[in-house]
mmCIF file of C-alpha atoms in Angstrom:
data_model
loop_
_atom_site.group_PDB
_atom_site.id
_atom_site.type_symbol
_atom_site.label_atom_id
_atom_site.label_comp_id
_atom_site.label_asym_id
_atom_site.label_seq_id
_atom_site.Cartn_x
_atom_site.Cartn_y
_atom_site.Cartn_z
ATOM 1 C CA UNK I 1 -19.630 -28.845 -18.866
ATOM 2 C CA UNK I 2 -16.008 -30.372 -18.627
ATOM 3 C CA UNK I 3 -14.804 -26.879 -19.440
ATOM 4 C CA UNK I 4 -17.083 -25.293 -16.958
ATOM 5 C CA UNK I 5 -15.837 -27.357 -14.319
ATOM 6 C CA UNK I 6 -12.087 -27.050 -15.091
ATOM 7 C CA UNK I 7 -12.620 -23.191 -14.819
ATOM 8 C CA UNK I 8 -14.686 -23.217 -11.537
ATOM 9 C CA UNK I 9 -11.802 -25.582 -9.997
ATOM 10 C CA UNK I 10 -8.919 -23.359 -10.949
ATOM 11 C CA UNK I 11 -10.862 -20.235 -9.648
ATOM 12 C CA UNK I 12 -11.533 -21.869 -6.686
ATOM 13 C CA UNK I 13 -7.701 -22.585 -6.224
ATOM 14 C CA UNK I 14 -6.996 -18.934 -7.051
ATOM 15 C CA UNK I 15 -9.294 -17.777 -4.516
ATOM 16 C CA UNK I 16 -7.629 -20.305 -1.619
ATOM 17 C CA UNK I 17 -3.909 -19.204 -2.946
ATOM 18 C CA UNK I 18 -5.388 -16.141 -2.262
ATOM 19 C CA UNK I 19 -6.534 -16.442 0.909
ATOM 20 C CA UNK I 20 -3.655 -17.960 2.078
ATOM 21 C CA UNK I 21 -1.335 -15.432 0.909
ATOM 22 C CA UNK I 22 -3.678 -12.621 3.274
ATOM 23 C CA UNK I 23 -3.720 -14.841 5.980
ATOM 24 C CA UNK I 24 0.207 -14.900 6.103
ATOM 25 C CA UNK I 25 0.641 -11.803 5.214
ATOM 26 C CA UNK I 26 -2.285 -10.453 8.275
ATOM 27 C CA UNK I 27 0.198 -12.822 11.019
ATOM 28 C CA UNK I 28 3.206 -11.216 9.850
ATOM 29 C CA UNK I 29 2.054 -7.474 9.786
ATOM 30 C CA UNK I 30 0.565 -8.646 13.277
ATOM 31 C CA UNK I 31 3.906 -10.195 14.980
ATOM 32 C CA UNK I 32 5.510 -7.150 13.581
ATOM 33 C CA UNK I 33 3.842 -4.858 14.984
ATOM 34 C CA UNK I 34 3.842 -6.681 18.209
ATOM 35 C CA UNK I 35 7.437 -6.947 18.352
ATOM 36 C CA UNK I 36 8.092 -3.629 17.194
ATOM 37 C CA UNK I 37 5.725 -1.556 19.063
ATOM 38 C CA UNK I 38 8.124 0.303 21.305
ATOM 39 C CA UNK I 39 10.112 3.197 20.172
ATOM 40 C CA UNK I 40 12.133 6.587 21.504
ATOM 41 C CA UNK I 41 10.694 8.982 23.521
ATOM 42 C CA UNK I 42 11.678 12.059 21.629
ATOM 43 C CA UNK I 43 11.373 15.837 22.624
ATOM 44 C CA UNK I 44 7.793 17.416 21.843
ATOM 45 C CA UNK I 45 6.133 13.747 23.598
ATOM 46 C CA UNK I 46 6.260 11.406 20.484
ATOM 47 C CA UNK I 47 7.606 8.193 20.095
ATOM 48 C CA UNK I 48 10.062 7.492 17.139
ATOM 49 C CA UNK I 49 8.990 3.998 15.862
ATOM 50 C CA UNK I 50 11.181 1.295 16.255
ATOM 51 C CA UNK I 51 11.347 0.545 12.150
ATOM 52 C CA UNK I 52 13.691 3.588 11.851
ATOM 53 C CA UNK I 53 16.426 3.133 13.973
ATOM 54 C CA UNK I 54 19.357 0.266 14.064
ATOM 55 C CA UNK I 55 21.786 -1.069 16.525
ATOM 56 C CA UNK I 56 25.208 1.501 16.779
ATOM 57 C CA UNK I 57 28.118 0.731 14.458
ATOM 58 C CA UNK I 58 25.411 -1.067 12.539
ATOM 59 C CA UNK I 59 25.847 -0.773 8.528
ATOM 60 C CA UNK I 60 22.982 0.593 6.511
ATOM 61 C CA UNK I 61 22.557 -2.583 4.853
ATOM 62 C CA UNK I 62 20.778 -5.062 7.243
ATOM 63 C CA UNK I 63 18.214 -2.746 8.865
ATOM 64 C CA UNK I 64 17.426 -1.382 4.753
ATOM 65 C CA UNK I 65 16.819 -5.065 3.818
ATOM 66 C CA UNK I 66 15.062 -5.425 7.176
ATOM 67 C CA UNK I 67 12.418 -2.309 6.319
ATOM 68 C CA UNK I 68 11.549 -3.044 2.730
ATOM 69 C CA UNK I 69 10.813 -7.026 3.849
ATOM 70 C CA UNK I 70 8.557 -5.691 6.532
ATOM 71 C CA UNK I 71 7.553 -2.949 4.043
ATOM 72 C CA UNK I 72 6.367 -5.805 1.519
ATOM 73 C CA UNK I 73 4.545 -7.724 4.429
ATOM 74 C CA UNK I 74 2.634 -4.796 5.142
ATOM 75 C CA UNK I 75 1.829 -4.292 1.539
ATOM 76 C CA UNK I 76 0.309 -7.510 0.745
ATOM 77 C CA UNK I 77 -1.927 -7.513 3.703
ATOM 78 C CA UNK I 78 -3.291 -4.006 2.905
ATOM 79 C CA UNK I 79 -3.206 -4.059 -0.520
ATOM 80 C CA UNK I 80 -3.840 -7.556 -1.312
ATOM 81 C CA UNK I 81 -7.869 -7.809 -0.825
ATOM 82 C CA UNK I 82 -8.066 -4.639 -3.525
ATOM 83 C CA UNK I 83 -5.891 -6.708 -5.553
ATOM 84 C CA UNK I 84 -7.864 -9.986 -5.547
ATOM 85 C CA UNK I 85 -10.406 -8.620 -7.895
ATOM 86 C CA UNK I 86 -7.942 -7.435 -10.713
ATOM 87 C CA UNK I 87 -5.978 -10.556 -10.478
ATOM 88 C CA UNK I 88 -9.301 -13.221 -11.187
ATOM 89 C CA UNK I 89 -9.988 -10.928 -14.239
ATOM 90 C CA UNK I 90 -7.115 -11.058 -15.286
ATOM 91 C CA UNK I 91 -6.709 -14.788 -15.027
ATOM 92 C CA UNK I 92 -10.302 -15.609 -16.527
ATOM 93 C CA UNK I 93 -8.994 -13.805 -19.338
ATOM 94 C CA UNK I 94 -6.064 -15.663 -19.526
ATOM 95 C CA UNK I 95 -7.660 -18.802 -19.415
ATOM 96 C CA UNK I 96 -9.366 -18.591 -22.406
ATOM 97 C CA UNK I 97 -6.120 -19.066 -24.212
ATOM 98 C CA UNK I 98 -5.593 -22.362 -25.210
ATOM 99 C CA UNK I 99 -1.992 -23.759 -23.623
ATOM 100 C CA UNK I 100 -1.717 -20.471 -21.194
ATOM 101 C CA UNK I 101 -0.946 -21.655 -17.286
ATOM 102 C CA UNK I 102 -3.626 -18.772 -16.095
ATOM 103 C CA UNK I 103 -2.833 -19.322 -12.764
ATOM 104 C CA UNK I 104 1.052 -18.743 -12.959
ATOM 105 C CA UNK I 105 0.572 -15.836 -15.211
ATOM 106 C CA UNK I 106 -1.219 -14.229 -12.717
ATOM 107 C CA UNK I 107 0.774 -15.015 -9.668
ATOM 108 C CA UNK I 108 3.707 -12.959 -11.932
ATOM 109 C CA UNK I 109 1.741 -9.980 -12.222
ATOM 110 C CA UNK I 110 0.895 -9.853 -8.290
ATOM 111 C CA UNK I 111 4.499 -10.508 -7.807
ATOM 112 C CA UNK I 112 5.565 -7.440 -10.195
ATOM 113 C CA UNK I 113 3.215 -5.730 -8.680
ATOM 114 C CA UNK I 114 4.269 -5.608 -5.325
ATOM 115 C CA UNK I 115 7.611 -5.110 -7.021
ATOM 116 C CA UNK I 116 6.449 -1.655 -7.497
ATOM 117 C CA UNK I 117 5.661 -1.582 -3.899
ATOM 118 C CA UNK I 118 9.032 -2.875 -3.081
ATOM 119 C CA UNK I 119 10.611 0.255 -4.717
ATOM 120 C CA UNK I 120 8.407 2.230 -2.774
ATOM 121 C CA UNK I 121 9.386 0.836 0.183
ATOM 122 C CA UNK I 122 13.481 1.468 -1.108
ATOM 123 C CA UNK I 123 12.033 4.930 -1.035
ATOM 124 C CA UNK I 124 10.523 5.259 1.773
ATOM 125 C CA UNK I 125 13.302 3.948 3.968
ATOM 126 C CA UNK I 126 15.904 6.761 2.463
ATOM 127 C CA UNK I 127 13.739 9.828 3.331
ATOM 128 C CA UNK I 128 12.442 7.947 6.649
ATOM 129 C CA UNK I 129 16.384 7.715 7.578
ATOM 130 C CA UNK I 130 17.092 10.966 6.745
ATOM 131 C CA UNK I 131 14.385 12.516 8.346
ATOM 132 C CA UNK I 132 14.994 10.346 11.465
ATOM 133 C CA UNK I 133 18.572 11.297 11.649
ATOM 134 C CA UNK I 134 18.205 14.976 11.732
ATOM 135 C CA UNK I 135 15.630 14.439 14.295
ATOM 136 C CA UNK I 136 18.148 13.143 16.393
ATOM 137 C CA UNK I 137 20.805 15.386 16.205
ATOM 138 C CA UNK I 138 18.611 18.175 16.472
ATOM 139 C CA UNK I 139 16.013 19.529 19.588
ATOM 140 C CA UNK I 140 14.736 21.671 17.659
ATOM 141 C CA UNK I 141 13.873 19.540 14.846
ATOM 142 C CA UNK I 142 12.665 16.866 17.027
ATOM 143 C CA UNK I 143 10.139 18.958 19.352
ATOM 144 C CA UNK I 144 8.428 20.654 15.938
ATOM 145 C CA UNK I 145 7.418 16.687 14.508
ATOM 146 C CA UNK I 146 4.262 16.403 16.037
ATOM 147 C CA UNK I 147 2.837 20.253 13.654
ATOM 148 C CA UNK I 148 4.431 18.534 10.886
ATOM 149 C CA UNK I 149 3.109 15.503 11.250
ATOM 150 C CA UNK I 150 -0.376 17.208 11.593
ATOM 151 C CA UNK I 151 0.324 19.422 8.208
ATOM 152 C CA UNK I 152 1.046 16.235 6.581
ATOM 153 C CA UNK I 153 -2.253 14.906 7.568
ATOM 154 C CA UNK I 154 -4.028 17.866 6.225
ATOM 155 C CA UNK I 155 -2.167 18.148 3.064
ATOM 156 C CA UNK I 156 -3.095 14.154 2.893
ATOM 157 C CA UNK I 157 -6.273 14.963 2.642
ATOM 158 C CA UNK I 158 -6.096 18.124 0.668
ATOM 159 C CA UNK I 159 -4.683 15.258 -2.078
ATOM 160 C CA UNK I 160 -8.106 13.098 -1.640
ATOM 161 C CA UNK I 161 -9.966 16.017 -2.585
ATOM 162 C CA UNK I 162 -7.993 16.801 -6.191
ATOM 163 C CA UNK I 163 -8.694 16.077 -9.887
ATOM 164 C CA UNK I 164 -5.410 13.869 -10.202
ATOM 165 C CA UNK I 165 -6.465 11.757 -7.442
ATOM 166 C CA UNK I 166 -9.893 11.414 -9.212
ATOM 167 C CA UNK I 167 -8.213 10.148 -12.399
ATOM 168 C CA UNK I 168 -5.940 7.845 -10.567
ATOM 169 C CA UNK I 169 -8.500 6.234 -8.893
ATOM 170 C CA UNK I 170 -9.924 5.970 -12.374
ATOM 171 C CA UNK I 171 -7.664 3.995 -13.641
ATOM 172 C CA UNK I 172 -6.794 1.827 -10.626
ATOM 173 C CA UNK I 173 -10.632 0.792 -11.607
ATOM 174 C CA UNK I 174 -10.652 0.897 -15.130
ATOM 175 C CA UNK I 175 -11.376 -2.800 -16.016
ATOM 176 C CA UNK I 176 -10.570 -2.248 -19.776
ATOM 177 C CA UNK I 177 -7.080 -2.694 -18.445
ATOM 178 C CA UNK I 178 -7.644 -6.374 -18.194
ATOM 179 C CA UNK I 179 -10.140 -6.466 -21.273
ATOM 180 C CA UNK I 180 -9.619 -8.436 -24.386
ATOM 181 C CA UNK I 181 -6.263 -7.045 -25.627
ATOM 182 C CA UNK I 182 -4.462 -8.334 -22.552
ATOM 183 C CA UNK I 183 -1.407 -10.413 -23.968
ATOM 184 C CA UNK I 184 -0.879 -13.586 -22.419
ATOM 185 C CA UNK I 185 2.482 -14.743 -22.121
ATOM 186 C CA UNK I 186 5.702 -13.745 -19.037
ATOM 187 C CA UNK I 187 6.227 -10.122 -20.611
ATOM 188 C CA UNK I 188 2.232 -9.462 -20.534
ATOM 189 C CA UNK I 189 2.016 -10.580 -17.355
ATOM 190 C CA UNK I 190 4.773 -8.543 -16.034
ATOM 191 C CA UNK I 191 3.672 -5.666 -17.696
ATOM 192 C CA UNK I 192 0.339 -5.602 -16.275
ATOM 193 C CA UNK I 193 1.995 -6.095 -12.336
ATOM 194 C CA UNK I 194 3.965 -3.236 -12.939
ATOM 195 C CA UNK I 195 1.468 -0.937 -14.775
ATOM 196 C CA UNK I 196 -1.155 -1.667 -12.080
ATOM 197 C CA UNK I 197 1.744 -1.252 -9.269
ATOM 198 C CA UNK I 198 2.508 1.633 -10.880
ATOM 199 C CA UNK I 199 -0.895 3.203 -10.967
ATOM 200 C CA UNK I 200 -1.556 1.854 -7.427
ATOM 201 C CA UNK I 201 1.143 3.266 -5.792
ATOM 202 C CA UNK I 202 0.457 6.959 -7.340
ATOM 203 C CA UNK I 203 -3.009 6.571 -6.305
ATOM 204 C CA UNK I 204 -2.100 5.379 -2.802
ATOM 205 C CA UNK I 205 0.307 8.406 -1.903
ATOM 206 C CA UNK I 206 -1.651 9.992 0.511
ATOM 207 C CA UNK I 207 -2.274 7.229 2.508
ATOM 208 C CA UNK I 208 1.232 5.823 2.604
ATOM 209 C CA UNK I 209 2.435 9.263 3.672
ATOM 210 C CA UNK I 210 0.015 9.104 6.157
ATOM 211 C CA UNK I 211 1.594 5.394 7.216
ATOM 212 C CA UNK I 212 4.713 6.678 7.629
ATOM 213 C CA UNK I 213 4.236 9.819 9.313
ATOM 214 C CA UNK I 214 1.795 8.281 12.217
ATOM 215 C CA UNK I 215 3.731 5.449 12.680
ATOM 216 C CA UNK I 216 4.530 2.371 10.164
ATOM 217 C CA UNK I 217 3.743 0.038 12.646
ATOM 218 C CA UNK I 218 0.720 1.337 13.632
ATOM 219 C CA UNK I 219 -1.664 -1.425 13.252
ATOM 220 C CA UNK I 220 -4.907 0.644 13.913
ATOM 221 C CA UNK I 221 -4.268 2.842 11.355
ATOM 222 C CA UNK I 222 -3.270 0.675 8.755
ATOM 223 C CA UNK I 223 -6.290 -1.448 9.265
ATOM 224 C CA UNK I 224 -8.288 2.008 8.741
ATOM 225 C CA UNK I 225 -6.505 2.712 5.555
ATOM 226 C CA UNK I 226 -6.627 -1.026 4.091
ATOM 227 C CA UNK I 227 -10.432 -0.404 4.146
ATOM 228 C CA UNK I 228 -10.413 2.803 2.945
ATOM 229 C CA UNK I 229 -8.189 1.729 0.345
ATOM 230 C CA UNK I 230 -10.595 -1.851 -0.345
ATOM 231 C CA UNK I 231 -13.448 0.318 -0.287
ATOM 232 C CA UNK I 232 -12.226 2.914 -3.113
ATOM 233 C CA UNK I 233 -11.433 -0.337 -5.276
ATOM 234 C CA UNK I 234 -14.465 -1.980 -5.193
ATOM 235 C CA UNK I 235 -17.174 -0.586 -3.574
ATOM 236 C CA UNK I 236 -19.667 1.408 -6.144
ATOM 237 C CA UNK I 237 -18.825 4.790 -5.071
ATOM 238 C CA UNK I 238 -15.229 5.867 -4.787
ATOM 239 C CA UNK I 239 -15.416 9.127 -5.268
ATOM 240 C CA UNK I 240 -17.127 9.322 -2.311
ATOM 241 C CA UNK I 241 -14.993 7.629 -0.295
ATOM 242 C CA UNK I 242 -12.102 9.425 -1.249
ATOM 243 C CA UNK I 243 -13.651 12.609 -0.748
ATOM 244 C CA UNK I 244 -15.008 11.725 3.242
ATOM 245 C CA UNK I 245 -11.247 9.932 4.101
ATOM 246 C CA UNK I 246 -10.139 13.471 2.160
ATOM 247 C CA UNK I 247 -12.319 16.024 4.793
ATOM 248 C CA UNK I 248 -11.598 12.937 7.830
ATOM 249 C CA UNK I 249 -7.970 13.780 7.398
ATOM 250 C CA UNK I 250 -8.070 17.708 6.754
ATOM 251 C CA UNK I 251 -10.404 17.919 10.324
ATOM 252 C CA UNK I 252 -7.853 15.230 12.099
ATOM 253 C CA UNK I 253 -4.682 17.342 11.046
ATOM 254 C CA UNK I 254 -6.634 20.697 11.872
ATOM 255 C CA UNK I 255 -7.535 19.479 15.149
ATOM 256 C CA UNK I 256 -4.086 17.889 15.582
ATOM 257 C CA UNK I 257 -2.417 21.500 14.498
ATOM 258 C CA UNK I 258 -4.725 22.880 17.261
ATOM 259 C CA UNK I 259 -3.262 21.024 20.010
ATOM 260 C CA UNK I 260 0.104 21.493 19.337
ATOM 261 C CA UNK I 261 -0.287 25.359 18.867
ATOM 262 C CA UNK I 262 -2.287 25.361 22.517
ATOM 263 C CA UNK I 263 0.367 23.199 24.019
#
């Protein structure tokens, strides 16, 4: 019974740590996107969001370090309640090791695995500036956004509906990944953040290109895709969710493309 006890107490902690972290994370993305709502009025009537641009003269450096913290806020609030699940196998697992601190173990692997994120977000940033530049030096460029925003959508969705989303989402659910051969130990534990990053991310692509096309401060949407994204995790039937967010996008771009051709 002592044993039984000791393990319902530290799960109990893992779940509050947890709950914590989402909380903090759910202000942040909040306050961000409060503060950062406004944006540019660009040519073709969109709005450049505000996480793209920086001050003239500015260096590179601040607003980069700027976008992947906010990028890593964001994360963890979307990403985090999918997470939860992985994380308490993985430290019931762990604490059946005699002298293993469970609980730190698996803090390591969330924190690699929003590593992977991180990188992401590195990415993200260079082809966001890039993109953001030439739509400011260039009308043209500018005033098409809105159709390619739209064929972005429907490729998005064209993704949801493929064979190498279907294994992805596979393995982002493949609870053999935490199963008896899990090593305990710093390198396991990193191992598994980054593998399940890894996977995650992959599996995630449409939807963060949809983020970052529609606007990464978009709180509406990204409470729409943290669901979408909670519900392929854990609910029983992923597939189907990933094929009706897969036809939701297709008919939202077509319908976008639409407007823009009529306009």
């Amino acid at each position: 019974m002592g044993v039984i006890a000791k393990f319902i107490s530290r799960d109990r902690a893992y779940l509050g740590t947890c709950a914590l972290f989402f909380l903090a994370s759910a202000a942040g993305t909040a306050y961000l996107c409060k503060s950062m709502s406004g944006g540019m009025e660009m040519p073709g009537g969109w709005t450049m969001s505000m996480a793209w641009m920086r001050m003239p003269r500015q260096s590179w450096l601040g607003p980069a370090a700027m976008f992947i913290a906010m990028w890593v806020v964001l994360m963890v609030a979307m990403m985090l309640p999918s997470l939860v699940p992985t994380l308490f196998n993985y430290s019931r697992l762990l604490q059946r090791e005699e002298r293993v601190n469970s609980g730190a173990l698996a803090a390591l692997a969330g924190g690699t695995y929003f590593l992977a994120w991180a990188v992401v977000g590195v990415g993200a940033y260079a082809v966001g500036t890039l993109v953001t530049t030439a739509e400011m030096r260039s009308v043209s460029i500018a005033s098409h956004v809105p159709l390619a925003t739209a064929v972005v959508l429907v490729l998005a969705g064209c993704f949801q509906l493929t064979g190498w989303k279907k294994r992805l989402l596979a393995r982002c659910r493949d609870e053999q990944a935490c199963g008896p051969q899990v090593k305990a130990g710093v390198g396991g534990a990193w191992r598994q953040g980054i593998r399940r990053g890894i996977d995650c991310t992959l599996c995630c692509a449409g939807y963060m290109t949809v983020l970052l096309v529609t606007g990464v401060m978009n709180s509406v949407v990204m409470a729409i895709l943290a669901i979408a994204i909670a519900t392929e995790r854990i609910a029983s039937f992923p597939q189907h969710t990933a094929r009706i967010t897969g036809v939701l996008l297709i008919l939202t771009g077509a319908f976008m493309i639409a407007g823009v051709l009529r306009a």
